[in-house]
Amino acid sequence: QISEAEVALFSVSSYACQRRTTLDNHNSNLTDALSLLAENAELNNEDGRGVAFRRAAALMKALPTQVISMSQLRGLPCLGEHSLRVIKDVLENGVSSEVESTKQSKRYKALKILTGIFGVGAKTADRWIREGIYNLEQLRDSGQTLNRAQKSGLEHYDDLNEPVTKAEADAIGEIVQKAVDSVLTGSQVALTGGFRRGKLTGHDVDFLITHPEEGKEVGLMPKVVAWLESQGFLLYQKTTRNSYLESKDGPARPASNMDRFERCFSIFKLTKGKEQESTQPEEQNDLKTKDVLRPHMQADTDQQLCELSKNYQMEAASHKIWRAVRVDLVVSPISQFAFAVLGWTGSKLFERELRRWAGHEKNMSLSSHALFDNTQLCFHPVS
Ligand code: GTP
Ligand code: MN
Ligand code: MN
């Protein structure tokens, strides 16, 4: 039983960036429900609704104890009518009916599967669904034209949907460090994204690259990518160039949330090291094809042969000595490095909230490039 006095203890800032963050979530039943609805909204290109559910989920995660009654939520920010309805449903019935029906819906399942392909966003997935494509098999059969990213994404679908571990992130970090050392000595690599926040797994690995001498970083990305390519580390890469300084009037006030750093979306071919290997004994990693194929000799019916062939494919997959991992590389000049690290550390909601707070409470504009004081006539970056 929670007393009224305890209820009053929940005093939480409406800005997520002003809250102490924790890995301890006392309300995962509620945050799971709200996060799923946020994800569903995002998958349906309803960004406003997505943010509202993300804010509500983040707020529930920030509470110091488990919520068991609606009365505990009185006066809390970030909880809209819809989120409150979902929370009430979970508290009273154990589950939210809206969440359950979403999870079961054909459209949600298809959106999840299709956007699970690297290079496929909500818009493409929606178009495919309208053409009757709900899964990978139907996509393959449909003869849809796929772009280079999507082809790679489909090819490495299973690998890319398997969470990346911190050990794998560190292994890739060493490769990236070696790459920048080889092309420009003194370059620095920082691990950003979820791993910098202490997450144990991620959907990709994010790196920010710079050089302590301003200007030296110009032209660095193509060289790093060429080195990685020459060493066979890249299964896919697409580099987009810096556009921050492109406007004729010099660095203008950033217009959107997207930054303008030179950036490389890539898929790494990561050789499995000792720490990633399965717990099988050493000699089994040397398994030769003929050892796995041998049982085929004894197969005397088609069905048995089919079984054995399936086993062989599974064996082969489990003995694959490398795996595909999504990696984001970003190059920043040293003068913008601090803002870039902040902007690339995430989470997405934290960054959004930090910018909202800067704008509304401090009359400043924050981006991954700089912090501007809006009261100054010309936009001098704040140092
Ligand atoms: P997982 O990768 O799923 O573990 O989570 P994550 O937090 O690392 O997410 P993600 O890799 O998508 O993004 C990491 C950070 O980079 C987030 O804070 C994003 O806001 C930021 N980010 C990603 N893409 C862009 C971009 O194009 N521009 C800017 N400015 N930031 C970006
Ligand atoms: Mn990431
Ligand atoms: Mn990323």
PDB file of C-alpha atoms and ligand atoms in Angstrom, residues 193-194 203-206, ligand 2:
ATOM      1  CA  GLY A 193      25.931   5.876 -29.521  1.00  0.00           C
ATOM      2  CA  GLY A 194      24.369   3.466 -27.091  1.00  0.00           C
ATOM      3  CA  HIS A 203      21.777  -2.420 -33.168  1.00  0.00           C
ATOM      4  CA  ASP A 204      25.008  -0.949 -34.562  1.00  0.00           C
ATOM      5  CA  VAL A 205      28.331   0.569 -33.464  1.00  0.00           C
ATOM      6  CA  ASP A 206      28.853   4.326 -33.765  1.00  0.00           C
TER       7      ASP A 206
HETATM    8 MN    MN B   2      24.015   2.957 -32.258  1.00  0.00          MN
END
